[in-house]
């Protein structure tokens, strides 16, 4: 076996080990995002479920529930695909039967319904998973509106408890959060960011994440919900090599480089052994 073949074989084995350990530790590659503004909600998710040296699976992580004129819910999922599918199946069955989310009188009650479905799946599967050293890992973002109150978003943890976004902290993230967070921290302001601008921030947050972590990737689903519309008709799926997504990526990188060049030059002291005035490079 030549050196190239040995290296290739070693990389494939390492990727397989890392993927298997990731599943056991509950570290699944994904990025999901919700943004709450004064005009409505932005919900966005990638579609990649695992990645190795030559393996890539795609599954939808955005799920919608609608009663026209009464209530609308969007759920984004991260973690174990089998667990999140079980949760969604339970929620869908009860919703279609006119129960659960279909009867929630507020977004908080809806978040509690989602949490209860998570706990049901936990009762069914957690013990068997942990016997084989797999973590019970499922996180969900819930966004939507129930008639009579404003739209809200919640993060639901594996224990079933919900965390609400606020006007001071108007966005929530799941999965690979760190790369896409800085632009949201700098740009999203509940009172002044428009829904259209929030959608751009969401895409740029995904662009930063995909630029730094290849395990997050398209298709990207993007849904905008306008206050009191009780409809889900502003939706876009960005597939790999989408021309608009590539244009935004190129323009954003060029704008960043130009912005850095336009910053004032830095001043530097001479060697610290000498007493002198700073010089400007």
Coordinates of N, CA and C in Angstrom, one line a residue, residues 39-252:
X39 N -41.7 43.3 13.7 CA -42.6 43.0 12.5 C -43.0 41.6 12.4
X40 N -42.3 40.7 13.1 CA -42.6 39.3 13.0 C -41.4 38.4 13.3
X41 N -41.4 37.2 12.7 CA -40.4 36.2 13.1 C -39.6 35.7 11.8
X42 N -38.3 35.4 12.0 CA -37.5 34.7 11.0 C -37.2 33.4 11.6
X43 N -37.4 32.3 10.8 CA -37.0 30.9 11.2 C -36.2 30.3 10.1
X44 N -35.0 29.8 10.5 CA -34.1 29.3 9.5 C -33.4 28.0 10.0
X45 N -33.2 27.1 9.1 CA -32.5 25.9 9.4 C -31.7 25.3 8.3
X46 N -30.6 24.6 8.6 CA -29.9 23.9 7.5 C -30.5 22.5 7.4
X47 N -30.0 21.6 6.6 CA -30.6 20.3 6.3 C -29.6 19.2 6.4
X48 N -28.4 19.4 7.0 CA -27.4 18.4 7.0 C -27.5 17.6 8.3
X49 N -27.4 16.3 8.2 CA -27.6 15.5 9.4 C -26.3 14.8 9.8
X50 N -25.5 14.4 8.9 CA -24.1 13.9 9.3 C -23.2 14.0 8.1
X51 N -21.9 14.1 8.4 CA -20.9 14.2 7.4 C -19.6 13.5 7.8
X52 N -19.1 12.7 6.9 CA -17.8 12.1 7.1 C -17.0 12.4 5.9
X53 N -15.9 11.7 5.6 CA -15.1 12.0 4.5 C -15.8 11.8 3.2
X54 N -16.7 10.9 3.1 CA -17.5 10.7 1.9 C -18.9 10.4 2.1
X55 N -19.5 10.9 3.2 CA -20.9 10.6 3.6 C -21.6 11.9 3.9
X56 N -22.7 12.1 3.3 CA -23.5 13.3 3.6 C -25.0 12.9 3.5
X57 N -25.7 13.2 4.6 CA -27.2 12.9 4.6 C -27.9 14.2 4.8
X58 N -29.1 14.3 4.2 CA -29.9 15.6 4.2 C -31.3 15.2 4.7
X59 N -31.8 16.0 5.7 CA -33.1 15.8 6.2 C -33.7 17.1 6.6
X60 N -34.9 17.3 6.4 CA -35.6 18.6 6.8 C -35.6 18.7 8.3
X61 N -35.3 19.9 8.8 CA -35.4 20.2 10.2 C -36.4 21.3 10.6
X62 N -37.2 21.7 9.6 CA -38.2 22.7 9.8 C -39.6 22.0 9.6
X63 N -40.5 22.2 10.6 CA -41.8 21.6 10.6 C -42.9 22.6 11.0
X64 N -44.0 22.6 10.2 CA -45.0 23.7 10.4 C -46.3 23.1 10.8
X65 N -47.1 23.9 11.6 CA -48.4 23.5 12.0 C -49.3 24.8 11.9
X66 N -50.4 24.6 11.2 CA -51.2 25.8 10.9 C -52.7 25.6 11.1
X67 N -53.4 26.5 11.8 CA -54.8 26.6 11.8 C -55.1 28.0 11.3
X68 N -55.5 28.2 10.0 CA -55.6 29.5 9.4 C -56.5 30.5 10.3
X69 N -56.0 31.6 10.5 CA -56.7 32.6 11.3 C -56.6 32.4 12.8
X70 N -56.1 31.3 13.3 CA -56.1 31.0 14.7 C -54.7 30.8 15.3
X71 N -53.9 30.0 14.7 CA -52.6 29.7 15.3 C -51.6 29.2 14.2
X72 N -50.4 29.5 14.4 CA -49.3 29.0 13.5 C -48.1 28.7 14.3
X73 N -47.5 27.6 14.0 CA -46.3 27.2 14.7 C -45.2 26.7 13.7
X74 N -44.0 27.0 14.0 CA -42.8 26.5 13.2 C -41.9 25.9 14.3
X75 N -41.4 24.7 14.0 CA -40.5 24.0 14.9 C -39.3 23.6 14.2
X76 N -38.1 24.0 14.7 CA -36.8 23.7 14.2 C -36.2 22.7 15.1
X77 N -35.5 21.7 14.6 CA -34.9 20.6 15.4 C -33.4 20.4 15.2
X78 N -32.8 20.1 16.3 CA -31.4 19.7 16.3 C -31.2 18.5 17.2
X79 N -30.1 17.8 17.0 CA -29.8 16.6 17.9 C -30.0 15.3 17.1
X80 N -30.4 14.3 17.8 CA -30.7 13.0 17.1 C -31.9 13.1 16.2
X81 N -31.7 12.7 15.0 CA -32.8 12.8 14.0 C -33.9 11.8 14.4
X82 N -33.6 10.7 14.9 CA -34.7 9.7 15.3 C -35.5 10.3 16.4
X83 N -34.9 10.9 17.4 CA -35.6 11.5 18.5 C -36.5 12.7 18.1
X84 N -35.9 13.6 17.3 CA -36.7 14.7 16.8 C -37.9 14.3 15.9
X85 N -37.7 13.2 15.1 CA -38.8 12.7 14.3 C -39.9 12.1 15.2
X86 N -39.5 11.5 16.3 CA -40.5 10.9 17.2 C -41.3 12.0 17.9
X87 N -40.6 13.1 18.3 CA -41.3 14.3 18.9 C -42.3 14.9 17.9
X88 N -41.8 15.1 16.7 CA -42.7 15.7 15.7 C -43.9 14.8 15.4
X89 N -43.7 13.5 15.3 CA -44.8 12.6 15.0 C -45.8 12.7 16.1
X90 N -45.4 12.7 17.4 CA -46.4 12.9 18.5 C -47.1 14.2 18.4
X91 N -46.4 15.3 18.1 CA -47.1 16.6 18.0 C -48.0 16.6 16.8
X92 N -47.6 16.0 15.7 CA -48.5 16.0 14.5 C -49.8 15.2 14.7
X93 N -49.6 14.1 15.4 CA -50.8 13.2 15.6 C -51.8 13.9 16.5
X94 N -51.3 14.6 17.6 CA -52.3 15.2 18.5 C -52.8 16.5 17.8
X95 N -52.0 17.2 17.0 CA -52.5 18.4 16.3 C -53.6 18.0 15.4
X96 N -53.4 17.0 14.6 CA -54.4 16.6 13.6 C -55.7 16.1 14.3
X97 N -55.6 15.6 15.5 CA -56.7 15.2 16.3 C -57.4 16.3 17.0
X98 N -56.9 17.5 16.8 CA -57.5 18.7 17.5 C -57.1 18.8 18.9
X99 N -56.0 18.2 19.3 CA -55.5 18.3 20.6 C -54.1 18.9 20.7
X100 N -53.5 19.0 21.9 CA -52.1 19.4 22.0 C -51.9 20.9 21.5
X101 N -51.1 21.1 20.5 CA -50.9 22.4 19.9 C -52.1 23.0 19.4
X102 N -53.1 22.2 18.9 CA -54.3 22.7 18.4 C -55.2 23.4 19.4
X103 N -54.9 23.1 20.7 CA -55.7 23.7 21.8 C -55.0 24.7 22.7
X104 N -53.7 24.9 22.4 CA -52.9 25.8 23.2 C -53.5 27.2 23.1
X105 N -53.6 27.8 24.3 CA -54.2 29.2 24.4 C -53.1 30.3 24.3
X106 N -51.9 29.9 24.3 CA -50.8 30.8 24.3 C -49.5 30.1 23.7
X107 N -48.6 30.9 23.4 CA -47.3 30.4 22.9 C -46.6 29.6 24.1
X108 N -46.8 30.1 25.3 CA -46.1 29.4 26.4 C -46.8 28.0 26.6
X109 N -48.1 28.0 26.5 CA -48.8 26.7 26.5 C -48.3 25.8 25.4
X110 N -48.1 26.3 24.2 CA -47.6 25.6 23.1 C -46.2 25.0 23.4
X111 N -45.3 25.9 24.0 CA -44.0 25.4 24.3 C -44.0 24.3 25.3
X112 N -45.0 24.3 26.3 CA -45.1 23.3 27.2 C -45.6 22.0 26.6
X113 N -46.5 22.1 25.6 CA -46.9 20.9 24.8 C -45.7 20.3 24.1
X114 N -44.9 21.1 23.5 CA -43.7 20.5 22.8 C -42.8 19.8 23.9
X115 N -42.6 20.5 25.0 CA -41.8 19.9 26.1 C -42.4 18.6 26.6
X116 N -43.7 18.5 26.7 CA -44.3 17.2 27.1 C -44.1 16.1 26.1
X117 N -44.1 16.5 24.8 CA -43.8 15.5 23.8 C -42.3 15.0 23.9
X118 N -41.4 15.9 24.2 CA -40.0 15.5 24.4 C -39.9 14.6 25.6
X119 N -40.7 14.8 26.7 CA -40.6 14.0 27.8 C -41.2 12.6 27.5
X120 N -42.2 12.5 26.7 CA -42.8 11.2 26.3 C -41.8 10.4 25.6
X121 N -41.1 11.0 24.7 CA -40.1 10.3 23.9 C -38.9 9.9 24.9
X122 N -38.6 10.7 25.8 CA -37.6 10.4 26.8 C -38.0 9.2 27.6
X123 N -39.2 9.1 28.0 CA -39.7 8.0 28.8 C -39.6 6.7 27.9
X124 N -39.8 6.8 26.6 CA -39.7 5.6 25.8 C -38.3 5.2 25.4
X125 N -37.4 6.1 25.2 CA -36.1 5.8 24.6 C -34.9 6.1 25.4
X126 N -35.0 7.0 26.4 CA -33.7 7.4 27.1 C -33.0 6.2 27.7
X127 N -33.6 5.4 28.4 CA -32.9 4.3 29.1 C -32.2 3.4 28.1
X128 N -32.8 3.0 27.0 CA -32.2 2.1 26.1 C -31.0 2.8 25.4
X129 N -31.1 4.1 25.1 CA -30.0 4.9 24.5 C -28.8 4.9 25.5
X130 N -29.1 5.3 26.8 CA -28.0 5.4 27.7 C -27.3 4.1 28.1
X131 N -28.0 3.0 27.9 CA -27.4 1.7 28.1 C -26.3 1.5 27.1
X132 N -26.4 2.0 25.9 CA -25.4 1.9 24.9 C -24.5 3.2 24.8
X133 N -24.6 4.0 25.8 CA -23.7 5.2 25.9 C -24.1 6.2 24.9
X134 N -25.3 6.3 24.5 CA -25.8 7.4 23.6 C -26.6 8.4 24.5
X135 N -26.3 9.7 24.3 CA -27.0 10.7 25.0 C -28.4 10.9 24.5
X136 N -29.3 11.3 25.3 CA -30.6 11.7 24.9 C -30.5 13.1 24.5
X137 N -30.4 13.4 23.2 CA -30.1 14.7 22.7 C -31.1 15.2 21.7
X138 N -32.0 16.1 22.1 CA -32.9 16.7 21.1 C -33.2 18.1 21.7
X139 N -33.0 19.1 20.8 CA -33.3 20.5 21.2 C -34.2 21.0 20.1
X140 N -35.1 21.9 20.4 CA -36.1 22.4 19.5 C -36.3 23.9 19.6
X141 N -36.5 24.6 18.5 CA -36.9 26.0 18.5 C -38.3 26.1 18.1
X142 N -39.2 26.7 18.9 CA -40.6 26.9 18.5 C -40.8 28.4 18.3
X143 N -41.4 28.7 17.2 CA -41.8 30.0 16.9 C -43.2 30.1 16.4
X144 N -44.0 31.1 16.6 CA -45.3 31.2 16.0 C -46.2 32.2 16.8
X145 N -47.5 32.1 16.6 CA -48.4 33.0 17.2 C -49.7 32.3 17.4
X146 N -50.3 32.6 18.5 CA -51.7 32.2 18.9 C -52.5 33.5 18.9
X147 N -53.7 33.4 18.3 CA -54.5 34.6 18.2 C -54.8 35.2 19.6
X148 N -54.6 36.5 19.7 CA -54.8 37.2 21.0 C -53.5 37.6 21.7
X149 N -52.3 37.1 21.2 CA -51.1 37.6 21.7 C -50.1 37.7 20.6
X150 N -48.9 38.4 20.8 CA -47.9 38.7 19.8 C -47.1 37.4 19.5
X151 N -46.5 37.3 18.4 CA -45.6 36.2 18.1 C -44.5 36.1 19.1
X152 N -44.1 34.8 19.4 CA -43.0 34.6 20.4 C -42.2 33.4 19.9
X153 N -41.0 33.2 20.4 CA -40.1 32.1 20.1 C -39.6 31.5 21.5
X154 N -39.4 30.2 21.4 CA -38.9 29.4 22.6 C -37.9 28.4 22.2
X155 N -36.9 28.2 23.1 CA -36.0 27.0 22.9 C -36.5 26.0 23.9
X156 N -36.7 24.7 23.5 CA -37.1 23.6 24.4 C -35.9 22.7 24.5
X157 N -35.5 22.4 25.8 CA -34.4 21.6 26.1 C -34.7 20.1 26.1
X158 N -33.7 19.2 26.2 CA -34.0 17.8 26.2 C -34.8 17.4 27.4
X159 N -34.8 18.2 28.5 CA -35.6 17.9 29.7 C -37.1 18.3 29.5
X160 N -37.4 19.1 28.4 CA -38.7 19.5 28.1 C -39.0 20.9 28.6
X161 N -38.1 21.6 29.3 CA -38.4 22.9 29.8 C -38.1 24.0 28.7
X162 N -38.9 25.0 28.6 CA -38.7 26.0 27.6 C -38.0 27.3 28.1
X163 N -37.3 27.9 27.2 CA -36.6 29.2 27.4 C -37.2 30.2 26.3
X164 N -37.7 31.4 26.8 CA -38.3 32.3 25.8 C -37.3 33.4 25.4
X165 N -37.4 33.7 24.1 CA -36.6 34.9 23.7 C -37.3 36.2 24.3
X166 N -36.5 37.3 24.3 CA -37.1 38.5 24.8 C -36.7 39.7 23.8
X167 N -37.2 40.8 24.1 CA -36.9 42.0 23.2 C -35.4 42.3 23.4
X168 N -34.8 42.1 24.6 CA -33.4 42.3 24.8 C -32.5 41.2 24.2
X169 N -33.1 40.0 24.1 CA -32.4 38.9 23.5 C -33.3 38.2 22.5
X170 N -33.4 38.9 21.3 CA -34.5 38.5 20.4 C -34.2 37.3 19.4
X171 N -33.0 36.7 19.6 CA -32.7 35.5 18.7 C -32.3 34.3 19.6
X172 N -32.6 33.2 19.0 CA -32.2 31.9 19.7 C -31.6 31.0 18.6
X173 N -30.6 30.2 19.1 CA -29.8 29.3 18.1 C -29.8 27.9 18.7
X174 N -29.6 27.0 17.7 CA -29.4 25.6 18.0 C -28.2 25.1 17.2
X175 N -27.5 24.1 17.8 CA -26.4 23.5 17.1 C -25.1 24.3 17.1
X176 N -24.5 24.5 15.9 CA -23.2 25.2 15.7 C -23.5 26.7 15.8
X177 N -23.4 27.3 17.0 CA -23.9 28.6 17.2 C -22.8 29.7 17.1
X178 N -21.6 29.3 17.4 CA -20.6 30.4 17.7 C -20.2 31.2 16.5
X179 N -20.1 30.6 15.3 CA -19.7 31.4 14.2 C -20.7 32.4 13.7
X180 N -22.0 32.0 13.8 CA -23.0 32.9 13.3 C -23.6 33.9 14.3
X181 N -23.1 33.8 15.5 CA -23.6 34.7 16.6 C -23.2 36.2 16.5
X182 N -21.9 36.4 16.2 CA -21.4 37.8 16.3 C -22.2 38.8 15.5
X183 N -22.5 38.4 14.3 CA -23.3 39.4 13.4 C -24.7 39.6 14.0
X184 N -25.3 38.6 14.6 CA -26.6 38.8 15.2 C -26.5 39.7 16.4
X185 N -25.4 39.5 17.2 CA -25.2 40.4 18.4 C -25.1 41.8 18.0
X186 N -24.4 42.1 16.9 CA -24.1 43.4 16.4 C -25.3 44.0 15.7
X187 N -26.1 43.2 15.0 CA -27.1 43.8 14.1 C -28.5 43.7 14.5
X188 N -28.9 42.7 15.2 CA -30.4 42.6 15.5 C -30.8 43.4 16.7
X189 N -31.8 44.3 16.4 CA -32.4 45.1 17.4 C -33.9 45.0 17.3
X190 N -34.6 44.5 18.3 CA -36.0 44.1 18.2 C -36.8 45.3 17.7
X191 N -36.6 46.5 18.2 CA -37.4 47.6 17.9 C -37.2 48.2 16.6
X192 N -36.1 48.0 15.9 CA -35.8 48.7 14.7 C -35.4 47.8 13.5
X193 N -35.0 46.6 13.7 CA -34.7 45.7 12.6 C -35.9 45.2 11.9
X194 N -36.0 45.5 10.6 CA -37.2 45.1 9.8 C -37.1 43.6 9.6
X195 N -38.2 43.0 9.2 CA -38.3 41.6 8.9 C -37.4 41.3 7.7
X196 N -37.4 42.1 6.7 CA -36.5 41.9 5.5 C -35.0 41.9 5.9
X197 N -34.7 42.9 6.8 CA -33.3 43.0 7.2 C -32.9 41.8 8.1
X198 N -33.8 41.3 8.9 CA -33.6 40.2 9.8 C -33.3 38.9 9.0
X199 N -34.0 38.8 7.8 CA -33.8 37.7 6.9 C -32.4 37.7 6.4
X200 N -31.9 38.9 6.0 CA -30.5 39.0 5.5 C -29.5 38.7 6.6
X201 N -29.8 39.1 7.9 CA -28.9 38.8 9.0 C -28.9 37.3 9.2
X202 N -30.0 36.6 9.0 CA -30.1 35.2 9.2 C -29.2 34.5 8.1
X203 N -29.3 34.9 6.9 CA -28.5 34.3 5.8 C -27.0 34.6 6.1
X204 N -26.7 35.8 6.5 CA -25.2 36.0 6.8 C -24.7 35.2 8.0
X205 N -25.6 35.0 8.9 CA -25.2 34.1 10.1 C -25.0 32.7 9.6
X206 N -25.8 32.2 8.7 CA -25.5 30.9 8.1 C -24.3 30.9 7.2
X207 N -24.1 32.0 6.5 CA -22.9 32.1 5.7 C -21.6 32.0 6.5
X208 N -21.6 32.7 7.6 CA -20.4 32.7 8.5 C -20.2 31.3 9.1
X209 N -21.3 30.6 9.4 CA -21.2 29.2 10.0 C -20.7 28.3 8.9
X210 N -21.2 28.3 7.7 CA -20.8 27.4 6.7 C -19.4 27.7 6.3
X211 N -18.9 29.0 6.3 CA -17.6 29.3 6.0 C -16.6 28.7 6.9
X212 N -17.0 28.5 8.2 CA -16.0 28.1 9.2 C -16.2 26.6 9.6
X213 N -17.4 26.0 9.2 CA -17.7 24.6 9.6 C -18.4 23.9 8.5
X214 N -17.7 23.0 7.8 CA -18.2 22.4 6.6 C -19.3 21.4 7.0
X215 N -19.5 21.1 8.3 CA -20.6 20.1 8.6 C -21.9 20.8 8.6
X216 N -22.0 22.1 8.4 CA -23.3 22.8 8.3 C -23.4 23.2 6.8
X217 N -24.5 22.9 6.2 CA -24.6 23.3 4.8 C -26.0 23.2 4.2
X218 N -26.2 23.7 3.0 CA -27.5 23.7 2.4 C -28.0 22.2 2.1
X219 N -29.3 22.2 1.8 CA -30.3 23.2 1.7 C -30.5 24.0 3.0
X220 N -30.7 25.3 2.8 CA -31.1 26.2 3.9 C -32.6 26.6 3.7
X221 N -33.4 26.3 4.7 CA -34.8 26.8 4.7 C -35.0 28.1 5.5
X222 N -35.6 29.0 4.9 CA -35.8 30.3 5.5 C -37.3 30.7 5.4
X223 N -37.9 30.9 6.5 CA -39.3 31.3 6.6 C -39.5 32.6 7.4
X224 N -40.3 33.5 6.8 CA -40.6 34.7 7.4 C -42.1 34.7 7.8
X225 N -42.4 35.1 9.0 CA -43.8 35.2 9.5 C -44.1 36.6 9.9
X226 N -45.1 37.3 9.3 CA -45.5 38.6 9.6 C -46.5 38.6 10.7
X227 N -46.4 39.5 11.6 CA -47.4 39.6 12.7 C -48.8 39.5 12.2
X228 N -49.6 38.7 12.9 CA -51.1 38.6 12.7 C -51.5 38.1 11.3
X229 N -50.5 37.5 10.6 CA -50.9 37.0 9.2 C -51.5 35.6 9.3
X230 N -51.1 34.8 10.2 CA -51.5 33.4 10.4 C -51.4 32.7 9.1
X231 N -50.3 32.9 8.4 CA -50.0 32.2 7.1 C -48.5 31.9 7.1
X232 N -48.2 30.9 6.2 CA -46.8 30.5 6.1 C -46.4 30.6 4.6
X233 N -46.6 31.7 4.0 CA -46.4 31.8 2.5 C -45.2 32.6 2.1
X234 N -44.4 33.0 3.1 CA -43.1 33.7 2.8 C -42.0 32.7 3.1
X235 N -41.6 31.9 2.1 CA -40.7 30.8 2.4 C -39.7 30.6 1.2
X236 N -38.5 30.2 1.5 CA -37.5 30.0 0.5 C -36.6 28.9 0.9
X237 N -36.2 28.0 0.0 CA -35.2 27.0 0.2 C -34.0 27.4 -0.7
X238 N -32.8 27.5 0.0 CA -31.6 27.8 -0.7 C -30.8 26.5 -0.9
X239 N -30.7 26.0 -2.1 CA -30.0 24.8 -2.3 C -28.5 25.1 -2.6
X240 N -27.7 24.0 -2.7 CA -26.3 24.2 -2.9 C -26.1 24.9 -4.3
X241 N -25.2 25.9 -4.3 CA -24.9 26.6 -5.5 C -26.0 27.6 -5.9
X242 N -26.9 27.9 -5.0 CA -28.0 28.8 -5.3 C -27.4 30.2 -5.7
X243 N -27.8 30.7 -6.9 CA -27.1 32.0 -7.4 C -27.3 33.1 -6.4
X244 N -28.5 33.3 -5.8 CA -28.7 34.4 -4.9 C -27.8 34.3 -3.6
X245 N -27.7 33.1 -3.1 CA -26.9 32.8 -1.9 C -25.4 33.1 -2.2
X246 N -25.0 32.6 -3.4 CA -23.6 32.8 -3.8 C -23.3 34.3 -4.0
X247 N -24.3 35.1 -4.5 CA -24.1 36.5 -4.7 C -24.0 37.2 -3.4
X248 N -24.8 36.8 -2.4 CA -24.8 37.5 -1.1 C -23.4 37.1 -0.4
X249 N -23.0 35.9 -0.6 CA -21.7 35.5 0.0 C -20.6 36.3 -0.6
X250 N -20.5 36.5 -1.9 CA -19.4 37.2 -2.5 C -19.5 38.7 -2.2
X251 N -20.7 39.3 -2.2 CA -20.8 40.7 -1.9 C -20.4 41.0 -0.4
X252 N -20.8 40.1 0.5 CA -20.5 40.3 1.9 C -19.0 40.2 2.2

